[in-house]
Coordinates of N, CA and C in Angstrom, one line a residue:
X1 N -24.5 -4.8 166.5 CA -24.6 -4.6 165.4 C -23.6 -5.3 165.3
X2 N -24.3 -5.9 163.7 CA -22.8 -7.2 163.3 C -22.4 -6.9 162.7
X3 N -21.0 -7.1 161.9 CA -21.0 -6.6 161.1 C -21.4 -7.2 159.5
X4 N -21.5 -5.9 159.3 CA -22.8 -6.1 157.7 C -21.0 -5.8 156.9
X5 N -20.6 -5.0 156.1 CA -19.6 -5.1 155.1 C -18.2 -6.1 155.7
X6 N -17.1 -5.7 154.3 CA -16.3 -6.8 154.2 C -15.4 -6.3 155.2
X7 N -14.6 -5.0 154.7 CA -14.6 -4.0 155.7 C -14.4 -4.3 157.2
X8 N -15.7 -4.2 157.5 CA -16.0 -3.8 159.2 C -15.0 -5.3 159.1
X9 N -16.2 -6.8 158.7 CA -15.6 -7.8 158.5 C -13.6 -8.0 159.7
X10 N -13.8 -7.5 158.4 CA -12.0 -8.0 158.4 C -10.9 -6.8 159.4
X11 N -12.2 -5.8 159.9 CA -11.2 -5.0 161.3 C -11.6 -6.1 162.3
X12 N -12.6 -6.3 162.5 CA -13.8 -7.2 163.4 C -11.7 -8.2 163.4
X13 N -12.0 -9.8 162.8 CA -10.7 -10.3 162.0 C -9.3 -9.5 162.6
X14 N -9.3 -8.3 162.5 CA -7.6 -8.0 163.2 C -7.2 -7.4 164.6
X15 N -9.1 -7.0 165.0 CA -8.8 -6.8 166.0 C -8.7 -8.0 166.7
X16 N -8.9 -9.3 167.0 CA -9.2 -10.6 167.2 C -7.6 -10.8 167.4
X17 N -7.0 -10.2 166.4 CA -5.9 -11.1 166.3 C -4.6 -10.3 166.8
X18 N -4.6 -8.7 166.5 CA -4.1 -7.9 167.9 C -4.2 -8.0 168.5
X19 N -5.9 -8.5 169.6 CA -6.2 -8.9 171.0 C -4.7 -10.2 171.5
X20 N -5.3 -11.2 170.3 CA -4.1 -12.1 170.4 C -2.5 -12.4 171.0
X21 N -2.5 -11.4 170.0 CA -0.8 -10.9 169.5 C -0.1 -9.7 170.5
X22 N -1.4 -9.3 171.8 CA -1.1 -8.4 172.5 C 0.0 -7.3 171.7
X23 N -0.5 -7.1 170.5 CA -0.4 -5.2 170.0 C -1.1 -4.7 170.6
X24 N -1.1 -3.4 171.3 CA -1.9 -2.8 172.1 C -2.1 -1.5 170.9
X25 N -1.6 -1.1 170.2 CA -2.0 0.1 169.5 C -2.5 -0.4 168.7
X26 N -2.3 -1.2 167.7 CA -3.0 -2.2 167.0 C -4.9 -2.2 167.7
X27 N -4.6 -3.0 168.6 CA -5.8 -3.2 168.9 C -6.4 -2.0 169.3
X28 N -6.4 -0.7 170.2 CA -7.1 0.4 170.5 C -7.3 1.3 169.1
X29 N -6.4 1.8 167.7 CA -6.8 2.3 167.1 C -7.7 1.1 166.4
X30 N -8.6 -0.3 166.0 CA -8.9 -1.0 165.8 C -10.3 -0.5 166.4
X31 N -10.0 -0.7 168.0 CA -11.4 -0.6 167.9 C -11.9 1.5 168.4
X32 N -11.1 1.9 168.6 CA -11.7 3.8 168.0 C -12.0 3.7 166.7
X33 N -11.8 2.9 165.8 CA -12.5 2.3 164.7 C -13.8 2.5 164.6
X34 N -13.6 1.2 165.0 CA -14.7 0.6 164.9 C -15.8 0.9 165.2
X35 N -15.7 1.8 166.8 CA -16.6 2.8 167.4 C -16.9 3.6 166.6
X36 N -16.0 4.2 165.7 CA -15.9 5.4 165.0 C -17.3 4.8 163.7
X37 N -16.9 4.1 162.9 CA -18.1 3.0 162.1 C -19.5 2.5 162.5
X38 N -19.0 2.6 163.9 CA -20.4 1.8 165.0 C -21.8 3.1 164.5
X39 N -20.8 4.1 165.3 CA -21.5 5.8 165.3 C -21.8 6.2 164.0
X40 N -21.0 5.8 162.9 CA -21.7 6.0 161.9 C -23.0 5.2 161.4
X41 N -23.1 4.3 161.5 CA -23.6 3.1 161.5 C -24.8 3.7 162.3
X42 N -25.3 4.8 163.3 CA -26.4 5.0 164.5 C -26.9 5.8 163.8
X43 N -26.0 6.7 163.2 CA -26.5 8.3 162.2 C -27.3 7.9 160.8
X44 N -26.8 6.6 160.9 CA -27.7 6.6 159.3 C -28.6 5.4 159.6
X45 N -28.8 4.8 160.8 CA -29.5 3.5 160.9 C -29.7 2.6 159.9
X46 N -29.2 2.1 159.2 CA -29.1 1.1 158.3 C -27.7 0.5 158.3
X47 N -27.8 -0.6 157.4 CA -26.2 -1.0 157.4 C -25.6 -0.3 156.4
X48 N -24.0 0.1 156.0 CA -23.1 1.0 155.8 C -22.6 -0.6 155.0
X49 N -22.2 0.1 154.2 CA -21.7 0.0 152.5 C -19.9 0.1 152.6
X50 N -19.4 -0.5 152.3 CA -17.3 -1.1 152.5 C -17.8 0.9 152.0
X51 N -18.1 1.4 151.2 CA -18.0 3.0 150.6 C -18.1 3.9 152.0
X52 N -19.1 3.8 152.8 CA -19.8 3.9 153.5 C -18.3 4.4 155.2
X53 N -17.4 3.1 154.8 CA -17.1 2.3 155.9 C -15.9 3.2 155.4
X54 N -15.1 3.5 154.0 CA -14.2 4.2 153.6 C -13.9 5.2 154.5
X55 N -15.5 6.1 154.0 CA -15.7 7.6 154.6 C -15.1 7.6 155.9
X56 N -15.1 6.5 156.9 CA -15.8 7.5 158.7 C -13.7 6.8 158.2
X57 N -13.1 5.3 157.7 CA -11.5 5.8 158.2 C -11.0 6.9 157.3
X58 N -11.7 7.0 156.2 CA -10.3 8.5 155.7 C -10.4 9.5 156.5
X59 N -11.7 10.1 157.1 CA -12.0 10.8 158.2 C -11.0 10.7 159.3
X60 N -11.1 9.6 159.8 CA -10.0 9.3 160.7 C -8.4 9.1 160.3
X61 N -8.1 9.6 159.8 CA -7.1 9.9 158.6 C -7.2 11.0 158.9
X62 N -7.4 11.3 158.5 CA -7.7 13.0 157.9 C -7.4 13.4 160.0
X63 N -8.4 13.7 160.5 CA -8.5 13.9 161.8 C -6.8 13.7 162.2
X64 N -6.5 11.9 161.9 CA -4.8 11.6 162.5 C -4.0 12.5 162.1
X65 N -3.9 13.5 160.8 CA -2.9 14.4 160.0 C -2.8 15.5 161.0
X66 N -4.5 15.9 161.1 CA -4.1 17.5 161.4 C -3.4 17.0 163.0
X67 N -4.1 17.0 163.3 CA -3.0 16.2 165.2 C -2.1 16.7 164.7
X68 N -0.9 15.1 163.7 CA 0.5 15.0 163.7 C 1.0 16.7 163.1
X69 N -0.2 17.6 162.7 CA 0.6 18.1 162.2 C 0.3 19.8 163.8
X70 N -0.1 19.5 164.3 CA -0.9 19.9 165.8 C 0.4 20.3 166.4
X71 N 0.6 18.7 167.7 CA 1.9 18.4 168.0 C 3.8 18.1 167.4
X72 N 3.5 18.4 166.0 CA 4.4 19.2 165.1 C 4.5 20.8 166.2
X73 N 3.8 21.2 165.5 CA 3.7 23.0 166.0 C 4.5 23.0 167.2
X74 N 3.5 22.0 168.1 CA 4.0 22.5 169.2 C 5.0 21.1 170.1
X75 N 5.8 21.2 169.3 CA 6.8 20.5 169.6 C 7.2 18.4 170.3
X76 N 6.2 17.7 170.4 CA 5.4 17.4 171.3 C 5.9 16.2 170.0
X77 N 6.9 15.3 169.9 CA 7.9 14.0 169.0 C 6.9 12.6 169.7
X78 N 6.9 12.6 171.1 CA 6.1 11.7 171.4 C 4.7 11.7 170.7
X79 N 3.8 12.5 171.1 CA 2.6 12.0 170.6 C 2.3 12.2 168.9
X80 N 3.6 13.0 168.2 CA 3.7 12.8 166.4 C 3.6 11.5 166.4
X81 N 4.7 10.3 167.1 CA 5.0 9.2 166.4 C 4.2 8.2 167.3
X82 N 3.2 8.5 168.1 CA 2.3 8.0 168.4 C 0.7 7.8 167.4
X83 N -0.2 9.2 166.8 CA -0.4 9.3 166.0 C 0.3 9.2 164.5
X84 N 1.4 8.9 164.6 CA 1.8 8.4 162.8 C 1.1 7.0 163.1
X85 N 1.9 5.6 163.9 CA 1.6 4.8 163.6 C 0.6 4.3 163.3
X86 N -0.5 5.4 164.7 CA -2.0 5.0 164.5 C -2.9 5.0 162.7
X87 N -2.2 6.4 162.3 CA -2.1 5.9 161.7 C -2.1 5.3 160.0
X88 N -0.8 5.2 160.0 CA -0.3 4.1 159.5 C -1.4 2.7 159.2
X89 N -1.6 1.9 160.7 CA -2.8 1.5 160.9 C -4.1 1.3 160.0
X90 N -4.7 2.3 160.2 CA -6.0 2.7 159.1 C -5.6 2.8 157.7
X91 N -4.8 3.5 156.8 CA -4.4 3.4 156.0 C -4.1 2.3 155.3
X92 N -3.5 1.2 155.8 CA -3.9 -0.3 155.6 C -5.4 -0.9 154.8
X93 N -6.3 0.1 155.4 CA -7.8 -0.2 154.9 C -8.6 0.3 154.3
X94 N -7.6 1.7 153.5 CA -8.3 2.6 152.4 C -7.7 1.6 151.1
X95 N -7.7 2.0 149.7 CA -7.7 1.8 149.0 C -6.6 2.5 148.4
X96 N -5.5 1.8 147.8 CA -4.1 2.7 147.4 C -4.4 4.3 147.1
X97 N -3.4 5.0 147.6 CA -3.9 6.3 146.9 C -3.6 6.9 145.7
X98 N -3.6 7.6 144.8 CA -3.4 7.5 143.6 C -2.6 8.9 143.3
X99 N -1.3 8.9 142.7 CA -0.5 9.4 142.6 C -1.2 10.9 141.5
X100 N 0.1 11.9 142.0 CA -0.9 13.4 141.2 C -0.3 13.2 139.4
X101 N 0.1 12.4 139.2 CA 0.4 11.7 138.0 C -0.6 11.4 137.5
X102 N -1.6 10.5 138.4 CA -2.6 9.5 138.1 C -4.0 10.6 138.3
X103 N -3.5 11.3 139.1 CA -5.2 12.6 139.3 C -4.9 12.8 138.8
X104 N -3.7 14.0 137.6 CA -3.7 15.1 136.9 C -4.7 14.2 135.2
X105 N -4.2 12.9 135.3 CA -4.9 12.0 134.0 C -6.3 11.9 134.4
X106 N -6.7 12.0 135.2 CA -8.4 11.6 135.9 C -8.5 13.2 135.1
X107 N -8.7 14.8 136.1 CA -8.3 15.4 135.5 C -8.9 15.4 133.7
X108 N -7.8 15.2 133.8 CA -7.4 15.6 132.1 C -8.7 15.2 130.6
X109 N -9.1 13.7 131.3 CA -9.7 12.6 130.9 C -11.4 13.3 131.0
X110 N -11.7 13.8 132.6 CA -13.1 13.9 132.7 C -13.0 14.9 131.5
X111 N -12.1 16.5 132.0 CA -12.2 17.6 131.3 C -12.6 17.5 130.4
X112 N -11.7 17.4 129.6 CA -12.0 16.6 127.8 C -13.8 16.0 127.3
X113 N -14.1 15.2 128.3 CA -14.9 14.4 128.1 C -16.4 15.6 128.4
X114 N -16.4 15.8 129.9 CA -17.1 17.7 129.8 C -17.2 18.4 128.8
X115 N -16.0 19.0 128.5 CA -16.0 19.9 127.1 C -16.1 21.2 128.3
X116 N -15.0 21.6 129.4 CA -14.8 22.3 130.4 C -13.9 23.2 129.2
X117 N -14.1 24.5 129.9 CA -12.9 25.7 129.2 C -12.4 26.3 130.0
X118 N -12.9 26.6 131.0 CA -12.4 27.6 132.1 C -13.2 27.7 133.2
X119 N -12.9 27.9 134.3 CA -13.0 27.7 135.7 C -14.6 28.1 136.0
X120 N -15.1 28.5 135.3 CA -16.5 28.4 135.0 C -17.0 26.7 135.1
X121 N -16.9 25.6 134.5 CA -17.2 24.6 134.4 C -16.7 23.9 135.9
X122 N -16.0 24.2 136.2 CA -15.7 24.2 137.8 C -15.9 22.7 138.8
X123 N -17.2 23.1 139.0 CA -18.6 22.4 139.5 C -18.9 21.2 138.3
X124 N -19.1 21.2 137.4 CA -19.2 20.1 136.0 C -18.2 18.9 136.3
X125 N -16.6 19.4 135.8 CA -16.0 18.1 136.5 C -15.7 18.0 138.0
X126 N -15.8 19.3 138.8 CA -15.9 17.9 139.9 C -16.9 17.2 140.7
X127 N -17.8 17.2 139.7 CA -19.3 16.1 140.0 C -19.0 15.2 139.1
X128 N -17.9 15.4 138.2 CA -18.2 13.8 137.7 C -16.9 12.5 138.3
X129 N -16.2 13.9 139.1 CA -14.2 13.2 139.8 C -14.9 12.8 141.0
X130 N -15.8 13.5 141.8 CA -15.8 13.2 143.3 C -16.6 11.5 143.9
X131 N -16.9 11.4 142.6 CA -17.8 9.9 143.2 C -16.6 8.7 142.7
X132 N -16.0 9.3 141.6 CA -14.8 8.4 140.3 C -13.8 8.4 141.7
X133 N -13.4 9.5 142.3 CA -11.8 9.3 142.7 C -11.8 8.5 144.3
X134 N -13.4 8.8 144.9 CA -13.5 8.4 146.1 C -12.8 7.8 146.7
X135 N -12.1 7.8 147.6 CA -11.3 7.1 148.3 C -9.8 6.9 147.3
X136 N -9.7 6.8 147.0 CA -9.0 6.9 146.1 C -7.3 8.3 146.4
X137 N -8.1 9.2 145.6 CA -7.7 11.0 146.3 C -8.0 11.7 147.1
X138 N -7.6 12.3 147.7 CA -7.4 13.2 148.4 C -8.7 14.5 148.0
X139 N -9.5 14.4 148.4 CA -10.6 15.8 147.4 C -10.6 17.2 146.9
X140 N -9.1 17.8 148.1 CA -8.3 19.0 148.1 C -7.1 19.2 147.7
X141 N -7.0 17.0 146.5 CA -5.5 17.7 146.1 C -5.8 17.7 144.7
X142 N -7.5 16.8 144.5 CA -8.1 17.2 143.0 C -8.9 18.5 142.7
X143 N -9.1 19.2 143.9 CA -9.9 20.4 143.3 C -8.2 21.1 143.2
X144 N -7.7 21.5 143.9 CA -6.5 22.1 143.2 C -5.8 21.9 141.7
X145 N -6.5 20.8 141.5 CA -5.0 19.8 140.1 C -6.6 20.6 139.0
X146 N -8.0 20.3 139.2 CA -8.8 20.7 138.9 C -8.7 22.2 138.3
X147 N -8.4 22.7 139.7 CA -8.2 25.1 139.7 C -7.2 25.1 138.3
X148 N -6.3 23.7 139.1 CA -4.1 24.6 137.9 C -5.3 24.9 136.4
X149 N -5.6 23.2 135.8 CA -6.3 23.3 134.7 C -7.5 24.4 134.3
X150 N -8.3 24.5 135.0 CA -8.6 25.3 134.5 C -8.9 26.8 134.6
X151 N -8.1 27.0 135.2 CA -7.4 28.4 135.7 C -8.7 28.8 136.5
X152 N -8.3 30.1 137.1 CA -8.1 30.3 138.2 C -9.4 31.5 138.1

């Protein structure tokens, strides 16, 4: 599999740099990420777009966050710090995340455009928002804001 998207090319170059500089954490994290991207490519049976690669990275970040939460409950500070270091490396490939206020502003704009009046219109609002905010805001955070603004 030759790198197709710009993100894949950037990850491959960063992996080479990490190998040359002896940065084992970055090297290992990028190897795992590239393997995840390759698995997604094999599942799709087609070249991945940057959007597809961002989806893979987002899933890996979410998996790391879940691991961090579990390790904190188990009082495993050593593993928490390892997972956090890997998560920082992965987040460098994601677009800047929107603040809560920015998400609220986008949700209000879409609610106005769609003409949503209550909880029954949540599906219409989410259908417009998710593609627009993909990769820039967490889906659960978006859902929570929509639920709050439209009422329960």
